[in-house]
Amino acid sequence: TTQRSNIFQDSIMMKSLCTAFGLFMAASTATAFAPAPSSSLQTSLRMAEEQPEMTPLSTEEDAAAPAPVETLPAMSQSIPFMARPAALDGTLAGDVGFDPLGFAKSESDLMNFREAEVKHARLAMLAAAGWPVSELLDKKIASAFGMSPILDNTDRVPSLLNGGLGKISPLYWVGTIGLAAAIDIIGTMRSKNASDEYLPGDFGLRFGYPSDEAGQKRMQLAEIKNGRLAMIAIFGFAIQEFVYKQGVVDETPFFFFPLVESMHKYANSGYIQ
């Protein structure tokens, strides 16, 4: 009887162990296939942080928004203590706000004055080159053709201040004035028949003229700057020869002759002892 009781207890113990082991395995299996909420939440937050920020697409209203307008200075660039003239808005090449007497009261006046400035600038550039060249070559050319030179005894060219304009043939004056008048008429007709994009002094010549807008503005600025400098040079030539009674090339030979010859001229003139 005792032996049977022990066998019965061992059997119950084995069943209990098997039942406990089965429950443990079932719990382990259920835990393995159950979702892990904390791990998924951390992964989602990390992906949200790593996702690049999306920029909003531009709308048609943003694309059609006007560019900011460049404001003009209130004071003149050339005369800082004076207000900038209203007509000088910087659209023309070389515009530095210089109009102290207020000649240009409207855009039409400004275009007329620029037309005159460009014409005088181009004429002055030709004269600034022709004046010293004539003093260098006049006697040589006259001697080659058996003619009397036009320069006076002090090698000065004929001018209003120097005199000697009577030596010039009337045919020269007729041809020069006629050519200048024809060019002026062509320019006037072109300015009246041209579109709104017409620039003062534009005769339609495009030889060597840049095709891009930046190159055109650079060329226009170079022309007006050199023309203004040439007008000052011509005025200086006339005053210099009238005051010193000597030709420009003889007064400043280092600009027109080799250095050795220039030093020789200075020595003979008493500048170098």
XYZ file of N, CA, C and O in Angstrom, residues 52 57 67 140 149 151:
24
model
N 13.617 64.438 -44.186
C 13.939 65.828 -44.536
C 12.684 66.699 -44.552
O 11.589 66.251 -44.870
N 5.905 74.343 -52.307
C 6.082 74.694 -53.710
C 5.695 76.146 -53.939
O 4.771 76.669 -53.324
N 10.136 92.301 -59.184
C 11.453 92.417 -58.554
C 11.546 93.742 -57.813
O 10.904 94.720 -58.180
N 55.544 118.904 -93.623
C 56.070 117.810 -94.441
C 55.171 117.564 -95.656
O 55.659 117.365 -96.774
N 52.904 125.912 -96.199
C 52.279 125.338 -94.990
C 51.247 126.290 -94.393
O 51.316 127.513 -94.571
N 50.543 126.219 -91.034
C 50.998 126.612 -89.703
C 51.716 127.950 -89.764
O 52.347 128.308 -90.778
